[in-house]
Short mmCIF file of C-alpha atoms in Angstrom, two decimals:
data_model
loop_
_atom_site.label_atom_id
_atom_site.label_comp_id
_atom_site.label_asym_id
_atom_site.label_seq_id
_atom_site.Cartn_x
_atom_site.Cartn_y
_atom_site.Cartn_z
CA MET A 1 -18.29 6.49 -5.88
CA LYS A 2 -18.34 9.80 -7.72
CA ASN A 3 -15.18 11.85 -7.18
CA LYS A 4 -13.69 9.02 -5.21
CA SER A 5 -10.11 8.27 -6.12
CA LEU A 6 -8.94 4.70 -6.63
CA ILE A 7 -5.49 4.35 -5.07
CA SER A 8 -5.56 0.98 -3.37
CA ILE A 9 -7.87 -1.97 -4.05
CA THR A 10 -8.93 -1.75 -0.39
CA ASP A 11 -10.41 1.73 -1.10
CA PHE A 12 -13.39 -0.04 -2.69
CA SER A 13 -15.75 -2.23 -0.71
CA THR A 14 -16.61 -5.69 -2.00
CA ASP A 15 -19.96 -4.35 -3.22
CA GLU A 16 -18.26 -1.51 -5.05
CA ILE A 17 -15.85 -3.96 -6.68
CA LEU A 18 -18.75 -6.15 -7.80
CA ARG A 19 -20.48 -3.10 -9.29
CA ILE A 20 -17.31 -2.14 -11.21
CA LEU A 21 -17.16 -5.66 -12.65
CA GLU A 22 -20.82 -5.42 -13.73
CA ILE A 23 -20.16 -2.09 -15.43
CA ALA A 24 -17.11 -3.59 -17.17
CA GLU A 25 -19.37 -6.29 -18.54
CA GLU A 26 -21.88 -3.68 -19.70
CA PHE A 27 -19.14 -1.90 -21.63
CA GLU A 28 -17.97 -5.12 -23.20
CA ASN A 29 -21.46 -5.94 -24.43
CA ASN A 30 -22.52 -2.41 -25.24
CA PRO A 31 -19.78 0.13 -26.03
CA GLU A 32 -20.74 3.71 -25.25
CA PRO A 33 -18.61 5.79 -27.60
CA HIS A 34 -20.01 9.15 -26.40
CA LEU A 35 -20.12 8.65 -22.65
CA LEU A 36 -17.00 10.77 -22.08
CA ASP A 37 -17.87 13.48 -24.62
CA GLY A 38 -16.24 16.71 -23.49
CA LYS A 39 -14.17 15.05 -20.78
CA VAL A 40 -10.40 15.34 -20.58
CA VAL A 41 -8.33 12.69 -18.83
CA ALA A 42 -4.67 13.32 -17.97
CA THR A 43 -2.33 10.33 -18.04
CA LEU A 44 0.76 11.28 -16.05
CA PHE A 45 3.43 8.62 -16.36
CA PHE A 46 6.39 9.56 -14.19
CA GLU A 47 7.96 6.28 -15.24
CA PRO A 48 7.38 4.52 -18.53
CA SER A 49 4.78 1.75 -18.72
CA THR A 50 3.60 1.63 -22.28
CA ARG A 51 1.19 -1.26 -21.83
CA THR A 52 -0.69 0.28 -18.92
CA ARG A 53 -0.76 3.74 -20.47
CA LEU A 54 -2.12 2.46 -23.80
CA SER A 55 -4.76 0.44 -21.99
CA PHE A 56 -5.99 3.51 -20.09
CA GLU A 57 -5.83 5.72 -23.18
CA SER A 58 -7.70 3.14 -25.22
CA ALA A 59 -10.36 3.00 -22.49
CA VAL A 60 -10.80 6.80 -22.60
CA ASN A 61 -10.78 6.98 -26.39
CA ARG A 62 -13.33 4.20 -26.77
CA LEU A 63 -15.68 6.18 -24.53
CA GLY A 64 -15.18 9.35 -26.57
CA GLY A 65 -12.99 11.25 -24.10
CA ARG A 66 -9.79 13.13 -24.81
CA VAL A 67 -6.38 12.38 -23.37
CA ILE A 68 -3.56 14.73 -22.40
CA GLY A 69 -0.41 13.85 -20.52
CA PHE A 70 3.14 12.62 -20.74
CA SER A 71 4.80 9.25 -20.85
CA ASP A 72 8.34 10.34 -20.07
CA PRO A 73 9.01 12.50 -17.02
CA ASN A 74 12.19 13.86 -18.61
CA VAL A 75 10.18 16.14 -20.84
CA SER A 76 8.01 17.51 -18.05
CA SER A 77 8.63 20.08 -15.40
CA VAL A 78 9.57 17.26 -13.03
CA SER A 79 13.02 17.35 -14.59
CA LYS A 80 13.22 21.03 -13.61
CA GLY A 81 12.76 20.09 -9.98
CA GLU A 82 9.07 20.86 -9.54
CA THR A 83 7.43 19.03 -6.63
CA LEU A 84 4.80 16.39 -7.30
CA LYS A 85 2.31 18.56 -5.46
CA ASP A 86 2.79 21.49 -7.83
CA THR A 87 2.58 19.29 -10.92
CA ILE A 88 -0.64 17.68 -9.69
CA LYS A 89 -2.18 21.04 -8.63
CA ILE A 90 -1.55 22.50 -12.07
CA VAL A 91 -2.66 19.48 -14.08
CA SER A 92 -5.86 19.10 -12.08
CA ASN A 93 -6.89 22.50 -13.51
CA TYR A 94 -6.63 21.08 -17.00
CA CYS A 95 -8.57 17.85 -16.71
CA ASP A 96 -11.50 15.97 -15.18
CA LEU A 97 -9.49 12.98 -14.01
CA ILE A 98 -5.85 12.08 -13.43
CA VAL A 99 -4.40 8.65 -14.14
CA MET A 100 -0.90 8.44 -12.76
CA ARG A 101 2.00 6.10 -12.51
CA HIS A 102 5.00 6.97 -10.37
CA PRO A 103 8.09 5.08 -9.17
CA LEU A 104 7.69 6.23 -5.54
CA GLU A 105 5.34 4.40 -3.20
CA GLY A 106 2.47 6.44 -1.81
CA SER A 107 2.76 9.07 -4.54
CA SER A 108 -0.77 8.46 -5.84
CA ARG A 109 -2.33 8.72 -2.38
CA TYR A 110 -0.55 12.04 -1.91
CA ALA A 111 -1.66 13.20 -5.36
CA SER A 112 -5.28 12.35 -4.50
CA GLU A 113 -4.99 14.59 -1.44
CA VAL A 114 -3.75 17.62 -3.35
CA ALA A 115 -5.73 17.22 -6.60
CA ASN A 116 -9.14 18.83 -7.20
CA VAL A 117 -10.14 15.91 -9.42
CA PRO A 118 -10.23 12.14 -8.80
CA VAL A 119 -6.98 10.21 -9.19
CA ILE A 120 -6.63 6.65 -10.44
CA ASN A 121 -3.44 4.90 -9.40
CA ALA A 122 -1.81 3.15 -12.37
CA GLY A 123 1.00 1.82 -10.19
CA ASP A 124 3.03 3.47 -7.42
CA GLY A 125 6.34 1.64 -7.16
CA ALA A 126 5.97 -1.77 -5.56
CA ASN A 127 2.87 -0.65 -3.67
CA GLN A 128 -0.48 -0.80 -5.49
CA HIS A 129 -1.93 -1.21 -8.98
CA PRO A 130 -5.66 -1.57 -8.34
CA THR A 131 -6.95 -1.62 -11.93
CA GLN A 132 -4.77 -4.68 -12.55
CA THR A 133 -6.60 -6.43 -9.71
CA LEU A 134 -9.97 -5.41 -11.11
CA LEU A 135 -9.14 -6.75 -14.56
CA ASP A 136 -7.85 -9.98 -12.99
CA MET A 137 -11.14 -10.35 -11.12
CA TYR A 138 -13.12 -9.52 -14.24
CA SER A 139 -11.19 -12.22 -16.11
CA ILE A 140 -11.92 -14.76 -13.36
CA LYS A 141 -15.61 -13.91 -13.28
CA LYS A 142 -15.92 -13.95 -17.05
CA THR A 143 -14.16 -17.29 -17.54
CA GLN A 144 -15.54 -19.13 -14.51
CA GLY A 145 -18.99 -17.56 -14.45
CA ARG A 146 -18.55 -16.72 -10.76
CA LEU A 147 -16.13 -15.37 -8.17
CA ASP A 148 -17.11 -17.72 -5.35
CA ASN A 149 -15.23 -20.90 -4.41
CA ILE A 150 -12.43 -20.52 -6.96
CA ASN A 151 -9.27 -22.60 -6.63
CA ILE A 152 -6.38 -20.30 -7.52
CA PHE A 153 -2.77 -21.37 -8.00
CA MET A 154 -0.30 -18.51 -7.78
CA VAL A 155 3.13 -19.26 -9.25
CA GLY A 156 6.49 -17.47 -9.37
CA ASP A 157 7.49 -14.40 -7.40
CA LEU A 158 5.00 -14.32 -4.55
CA LYS A 159 7.22 -12.23 -2.31
CA TYR A 160 7.57 -9.06 -4.34
CA GLY A 161 4.67 -9.46 -6.78
CA ARG A 162 2.18 -6.76 -5.88
CA THR A 163 -0.44 -8.18 -8.28
CA VAL A 164 -0.68 -11.44 -6.33
CA HIS A 165 -0.94 -9.62 -3.01
CA SER A 166 -3.77 -7.37 -4.15
CA LEU A 167 -5.62 -10.19 -5.89
CA LEU A 168 -5.38 -12.33 -2.76
CA GLN A 169 -6.92 -9.55 -0.66
CA ALA A 170 -9.66 -8.72 -3.14
CA MET A 171 -10.67 -12.39 -3.65
CA SER A 172 -10.71 -13.26 0.06
CA PRO A 173 -14.40 -12.44 0.62
CA PHE A 174 -15.37 -15.04 -2.01
CA ASN A 175 -14.22 -18.19 -0.22
CA PRO A 176 -11.28 -19.03 -2.49
CA THR A 177 -8.66 -21.73 -2.00
CA PHE A 178 -5.10 -20.65 -2.72
CA HIS A 179 -2.09 -22.73 -3.65
CA PHE A 180 1.22 -20.91 -3.65
CA ILE A 181 4.04 -22.32 -5.76
CA SER A 182 7.38 -20.58 -5.40
CA HIS A 183 11.05 -20.85 -4.58
CA PRO A 184 11.55 -20.69 -0.77
CA LYS A 185 13.18 -17.28 -1.21
CA LEU A 186 10.15 -15.89 -3.01
CA LYS A 187 7.44 -17.27 -0.74
CA MET A 188 4.23 -15.44 0.08
CA PRO A 189 5.14 -13.01 2.92
CA ASP A 190 3.89 -13.83 6.41
CA GLU A 191 1.76 -10.69 6.60
CA TYR A 192 -0.46 -11.97 3.75
CA LYS A 193 -0.64 -15.46 5.24
CA ARG A 194 -1.72 -13.91 8.53
CA TYR A 195 -4.33 -11.94 6.59
CA LEU A 196 -5.70 -15.16 5.08
CA ASP A 197 -5.66 -16.89 8.49
CA LYS A 198 -7.66 -14.03 9.93
CA LYS A 199 -10.20 -14.25 7.10
CA GLY A 200 -10.39 -18.05 7.41
CA VAL A 201 -9.19 -18.57 3.83
CA LYS A 202 -7.54 -21.91 2.99
CA TYR A 203 -4.06 -21.87 1.47
CA TYR A 204 -1.30 -24.36 0.77
CA GLU A 205 2.36 -23.80 -0.06
CA HIS A 206 4.43 -25.81 -2.52
CA GLU A 207 8.03 -25.51 -3.65
CA GLN A 208 7.34 -26.99 -7.06
CA PHE A 209 4.49 -27.75 -9.41
CA THR A 210 2.33 -30.54 -8.05
CA ASN A 211 -0.09 -33.01 -9.62
CA ILE A 212 -2.96 -31.24 -7.97
CA ILE A 213 -2.78 -28.37 -10.41
CA SER A 214 -5.41 -30.52 -12.13
CA GLU A 215 -7.77 -29.09 -9.46
CA ALA A 216 -7.05 -25.49 -10.42
CA ASP A 217 -9.71 -23.15 -11.75
CA ILE A 218 -7.13 -20.42 -12.31
CA ILE A 219 -3.35 -20.59 -12.60
CA TYR A 220 -1.94 -17.12 -12.01
CA MET A 221 1.62 -16.98 -13.33
CA THR A 222 4.10 -14.22 -12.47
CA ARG A 223 7.55 -13.33 -13.67
CA VAL A 224 10.56 -14.16 -11.53
CA GLN A 225 13.02 -11.33 -11.87
CA ARG A 226 16.72 -12.08 -11.93
CA GLU A 227 17.36 -9.08 -9.64
CA ARG A 228 15.52 -10.85 -6.81
CA PHE A 229 18.39 -13.31 -6.39
CA SER A 230 21.68 -12.19 -4.89
CA ASP A 231 23.16 -15.49 -6.06
CA LEU A 232 22.90 -15.75 -9.85
CA MET A 233 23.77 -19.45 -9.77
CA GLU A 234 20.71 -20.05 -7.67
CA TYR A 235 18.58 -18.10 -10.12
CA GLU A 236 19.90 -20.15 -13.03
CA LYS A 237 19.25 -23.39 -11.14
CA THR A 238 15.71 -22.53 -10.12
CA LYS A 239 14.34 -20.45 -12.98
CA ASP A 240 13.22 -23.51 -14.97
CA MET A 241 11.43 -25.06 -12.00
CA TYR A 242 8.61 -22.56 -12.26
CA VAL A 243 7.95 -22.71 -15.98
CA LEU A 244 4.54 -23.84 -17.14
CA HIS A 245 4.63 -26.20 -20.14
CA ASN A 246 1.77 -27.43 -22.28
CA TYR A 247 2.23 -31.09 -21.27
CA MET A 248 1.58 -30.14 -17.63
CA LEU A 249 -1.96 -29.13 -18.53
CA GLU A 250 -3.15 -32.53 -19.79
CA ASN A 251 -5.24 -33.30 -16.74
CA ALA A 252 -6.37 -29.76 -16.07
CA LYS A 253 -10.06 -28.92 -15.79
CA PRO A 254 -11.58 -28.01 -19.15
CA THR A 255 -12.66 -24.65 -17.74
CA MET A 256 -9.27 -23.81 -16.22
CA LYS A 257 -7.64 -20.60 -17.43
CA ILE A 258 -4.07 -19.33 -17.17
CA LEU A 259 -3.64 -15.68 -16.24
CA HIS A 260 -0.49 -13.55 -16.22
CA PRO A 261 -0.20 -9.80 -15.59
CA LEU A 262 2.45 -9.64 -18.37
CA PRO A 263 5.11 -9.03 -19.54
CA ARG A 264 6.05 -12.67 -19.69
CA VAL A 265 9.65 -13.75 -20.09
CA ASN A 266 10.01 -17.53 -20.08
CA GLU A 267 7.72 -18.64 -17.25
CA ILE A 268 5.01 -19.72 -19.67
CA SER A 269 6.38 -21.85 -22.46
CA GLN A 270 5.42 -20.66 -25.98
CA ASP A 271 3.70 -24.01 -26.61
CA VAL A 272 1.03 -23.03 -24.07
CA ASP A 273 -0.09 -20.03 -26.15
CA SER A 274 -2.16 -22.08 -28.57
CA ASN A 275 -3.86 -24.02 -25.76
CA PRO A 276 -7.41 -22.69 -25.24
CA LYS A 277 -6.60 -22.53 -21.52
CA ALA A 278 -4.13 -19.71 -22.18
CA TYR A 279 -6.06 -16.58 -21.32
CA TYR A 280 -3.37 -13.94 -20.73
CA PHE A 281 -3.85 -12.08 -24.00
CA ASP A 282 -7.63 -11.89 -23.54
CA GLN A 283 -6.96 -10.82 -19.97
CA ALA A 284 -5.15 -7.75 -21.32
CA ARG A 285 -8.24 -6.97 -23.44
CA ASN A 286 -10.41 -7.17 -20.33
CA GLY A 287 -8.19 -4.48 -18.86
CA VAL A 288 -9.72 -1.91 -21.20
CA PHE A 289 -13.27 -2.75 -20.03
CA ALA A 290 -12.28 -2.76 -16.37
CA ARG A 291 -10.58 0.64 -16.77
CA GLN A 292 -13.59 2.04 -18.64
CA ALA A 293 -15.70 0.96 -15.69
CA VAL A 294 -13.41 2.64 -13.15
CA ILE A 295 -13.07 5.86 -15.16
CA SER A 296 -16.80 6.28 -15.76
CA THR A 297 -17.60 5.45 -12.14
CA VAL A 298 -15.23 7.94 -10.53
CA LEU A 299 -16.46 10.59 -12.97
CA GLY A 300 -20.01 9.87 -11.77
CA LEU A 301 -21.20 8.84 -15.24
CA LYS A 302 -22.06 5.34 -14.07
CA LYS A 303 -23.53 4.46 -10.72
CA MET B 1 7.72 12.86 46.20
CA ASP B 2 10.70 10.71 45.19
CA LYS B 3 14.20 11.92 45.81
CA SER B 4 15.22 12.51 42.21
CA GLU B 5 12.46 15.05 41.81
CA LEU B 6 13.98 17.09 44.57
CA LYS B 7 17.11 17.54 42.47
CA VAL B 8 15.24 19.91 40.20
CA THR B 9 13.29 22.88 41.46
CA ALA B 10 9.63 22.51 42.25
CA ILE B 11 7.18 24.59 40.21
CA LYS B 12 4.14 26.47 41.40
CA ASP B 13 1.81 25.85 38.48
CA GLY B 14 2.39 23.77 35.37
CA THR B 15 3.19 20.30 34.12
CA VAL B 16 5.86 17.82 35.14
CA ILE B 17 6.63 15.08 32.64
CA ASP B 18 8.33 12.24 34.45
CA HIS B 19 9.73 8.84 33.48
CA ILE B 20 11.12 9.79 30.09
CA PRO B 21 13.90 7.42 28.93
CA ALA B 22 17.12 9.45 29.39
CA ASN B 23 18.28 8.81 25.82
CA ASP B 24 15.11 10.23 24.35
CA LEU B 25 14.77 13.26 26.58
CA PHE B 26 15.91 15.80 24.04
CA LYS B 27 13.81 14.23 21.31
CA VAL B 28 10.79 14.67 23.58
CA VAL B 29 11.81 18.32 24.03
CA ARG B 30 11.78 18.63 20.25
CA ILE B 31 8.46 16.85 19.73
CA LEU B 32 6.81 19.19 22.21
CA ASN B 33 8.45 22.17 20.52
CA LEU B 34 9.65 23.40 23.91
CA GLU B 35 12.48 25.42 22.33
CA ASN B 36 9.90 27.92 21.17
CA LEU B 37 8.09 28.36 24.46
CA ASP B 38 8.68 31.41 26.64
CA ASN B 39 7.70 29.54 29.81
CA GLN B 40 10.24 28.64 32.50
CA ILE B 41 11.40 25.12 31.79
CA THR B 42 13.60 22.88 33.91
CA VAL B 43 15.08 19.81 32.27
CA GLY B 44 16.72 17.02 34.28
CA VAL B 45 18.51 14.15 32.63
CA ASN B 46 20.30 10.97 33.78
CA LEU B 47 18.42 10.95 37.07
CA ASP B 48 18.23 7.59 38.83
CA SER B 49 15.04 5.66 38.24
CA LYS B 50 14.03 2.27 39.60
CA LYS B 51 11.89 1.64 36.53
CA LEU B 52 14.11 2.94 33.72
CA GLY B 53 17.63 2.98 35.19
CA LYS B 54 18.32 6.50 34.00
CA LYS B 55 15.42 8.80 33.36
CA GLY B 56 14.70 12.30 32.26
CA ILE B 57 12.23 14.79 33.66
CA ILE B 58 10.82 18.03 32.29
CA LYS B 59 9.05 20.72 34.34
CA ILE B 60 7.22 23.43 32.48
CA SER B 61 5.76 26.34 34.41
CA ASP B 62 2.31 27.67 33.56
CA LYS B 63 1.77 25.19 30.76
CA PHE B 64 -1.06 22.67 30.55
CA PHE B 65 -1.01 20.47 27.46
CA GLU B 66 -3.96 19.37 25.37
CA ASP B 67 -4.18 15.56 25.06
CA ASN B 68 -3.36 15.60 21.35
CA GLU B 69 -0.29 17.73 22.04
CA ILE B 70 1.18 15.59 24.79
CA ASN B 71 0.18 12.12 23.59
CA LYS B 72 2.64 12.33 20.73
CA ILE B 73 5.48 11.72 23.18
CA ALA B 74 4.17 8.20 23.84
CA LEU B 75 5.98 7.31 20.62
CA LEU B 76 9.30 7.58 22.50
CA ALA B 77 8.27 7.59 26.13
CA PRO B 78 5.37 5.16 26.57
CA ASP B 79 5.92 5.07 30.35
CA ALA B 80 5.93 8.84 30.80
CA ASN B 81 3.75 10.28 33.55
CA LEU B 82 2.20 13.70 33.62
CA ASN B 83 1.80 15.51 36.90
CA ILE B 84 -0.39 18.56 36.73
CA ILE B 85 0.71 21.03 39.38
CA LYS B 86 -1.42 23.79 40.84
CA ASN B 87 -0.08 25.88 43.71
CA TYR B 88 2.77 23.40 44.37
CA GLU B 89 0.33 20.49 44.69
CA VAL B 90 -0.08 17.61 42.27
CA VAL B 91 -3.75 17.92 41.35
CA GLU B 92 -3.79 15.29 38.62
CA LYS B 93 -1.63 12.36 37.48
CA ARG B 94 -1.95 10.98 34.00
CA SER B 95 -0.12 8.54 31.77
CA VAL B 96 0.36 9.21 28.07
CA GLN B 97 -1.70 7.37 25.47
CA LEU B 98 -0.50 6.92 21.92
CA PRO B 99 -3.16 8.30 19.54
CA ASP B 100 -4.56 6.24 16.63
CA MET B 101 -3.02 8.58 14.05
CA ILE B 102 0.36 10.29 14.11
CA CYS B 103 1.03 13.25 11.83
CA GLY B 104 4.57 14.49 11.32
CA ILE B 105 7.04 13.60 14.11
CA SER B 106 8.45 10.39 12.62
CA ARG B 107 9.80 9.69 9.17
CA CYS B 108 8.73 6.65 7.15
CA MET B 109 11.42 3.95 7.09
CA ASN B 110 10.72 3.04 3.45
CA PRO B 111 13.34 4.89 1.36
CA LYS B 112 11.05 4.62 -1.68
CA CYS B 113 8.15 6.32 0.10
CA ILE B 114 6.97 9.61 -1.39
CA THR B 115 7.18 11.24 2.06
CA ASN B 116 10.97 10.90 1.89
CA SER B 117 11.26 12.88 -1.30
CA GLU B 118 8.49 15.51 -1.21
CA PRO B 119 8.38 18.42 1.23
CA MET B 120 5.29 17.06 3.00
CA ILE B 121 4.09 15.94 6.41
CA THR B 122 4.14 12.23 7.18
CA LYS B 123 0.97 10.49 8.35
CA PHE B 124 0.75 7.12 10.10
CA GLU B 125 -1.95 4.86 11.41
CA VAL B 126 -0.83 3.39 14.74
CA VAL B 127 -1.36 -0.35 14.13
CA SER B 128 0.26 -1.48 17.37
CA LYS B 129 0.84 0.57 20.52
CA ARG B 130 3.28 -1.73 22.29
CA PRO B 131 5.68 -2.31 20.69
CA VAL B 132 4.93 0.71 18.54
CA ALA B 133 4.21 -0.02 14.87
CA LEU B 134 3.22 2.75 12.47
CA LYS B 135 1.62 2.11 9.09
CA CYS B 136 2.38 4.84 6.58
CA CYS B 137 -0.85 6.25 5.10
CA TYR B 138 0.98 6.81 1.81
CA CYS B 139 3.20 3.81 1.00
CA GLU B 140 1.32 1.44 3.38
CA LYS B 141 4.61 0.07 4.81
CA ILE B 142 5.16 -0.47 8.54
CA THR B 143 7.73 1.53 10.49
CA ASP B 144 8.52 -0.36 13.72
CA ALA B 145 9.82 0.94 17.05
CA GLN B 146 13.49 0.37 16.13
CA HIS B 147 13.16 2.44 12.97
CA ILE B 148 11.29 5.46 14.22
CA VAL B 149 13.30 8.52 13.22
CA ILE B 150 12.16 11.79 14.71
CA GLU B 151 12.03 14.61 12.16
#
């Protein structure tokens, strides 16, 4: 996987994904603070995303690498009208790896074509955010001890949420069962349901929380954004229907964990935070290990 | 030879592209970059056609297209026929076949796609040939037949 860019989760085969998850585990158990000695990683954030940027920069720093880059495109040459191509061409002379986030879809794929160094996509508009998927999978594997036969409930905005779409694709080879809980307007798009049909993956749709969440191994919560509703009254009426409260978890499996890509607004009640089933903050920590694994793999330092 | 073909002059050697939807004729001219050819070219438009109602036809003297050059027009004219003419005789008839990849030609219908803001060439995987559906290699969104915009 050396010199291979990671733009979309489908760029990696299932075997390659499994290897990344193994390497993430190795880093968690055995930090390697000098692995990236002498390496420079550029983090180019053409739109702000503090959480993702800090996670990547922490991953590089903990491996002993150096970071250059920008977190606000207004200070870079982009504001002077330079094309993305020129920016990427120049920066790839200065570093061994580019991590980029950009508001336009497809920008990272294009960057990977013009750069002389590997590119890791840290989010291109509503399109892809593959390291999020890898850290979600790492969290599932770590908490459940396996990836096979997991019962996953996805809740909230299933129409626009790119994290749920990528996770669904990446988990499909492992015989999962999906339950989708969403407002009818934010249902899982047909193209992903067709994808699951084709792969023979079982899924069920619900318009509200059901008693069978007691069967869940993973509840994957997502944020419902106000902007998704043209009718604000409808948003106000429905927003509380998809909130997870502590009392709803009474009959849940002891091993069940709640994931959330964060930031959370109100879809997980604060009283859930102290429940040992709440895993979303640890999930963010796993993101550093997953990103360390991706970075060291594309640099050819781990095989 | 059908009657409509007689309305435009026969050529000695070259290619006749027949059964082009009349509305798309000039787009096909553009895709094939015919404006920049020095060859003799006859263009007929709004000719009667049993199959299409109104059709267009293009005759290009002394020009024989490579497959990858000509197949691009299947995007707009999936029913187009090619007649290869040598010494006034049709020596070969071919239909056009949409290739698996399309570079340039169409724009991506996603306004948030990078290809709509950078000076770059679009690239699509043809995920369905009829009706045409193009998957952008950059933003991964589908541009369907109704939304194909020729650059």
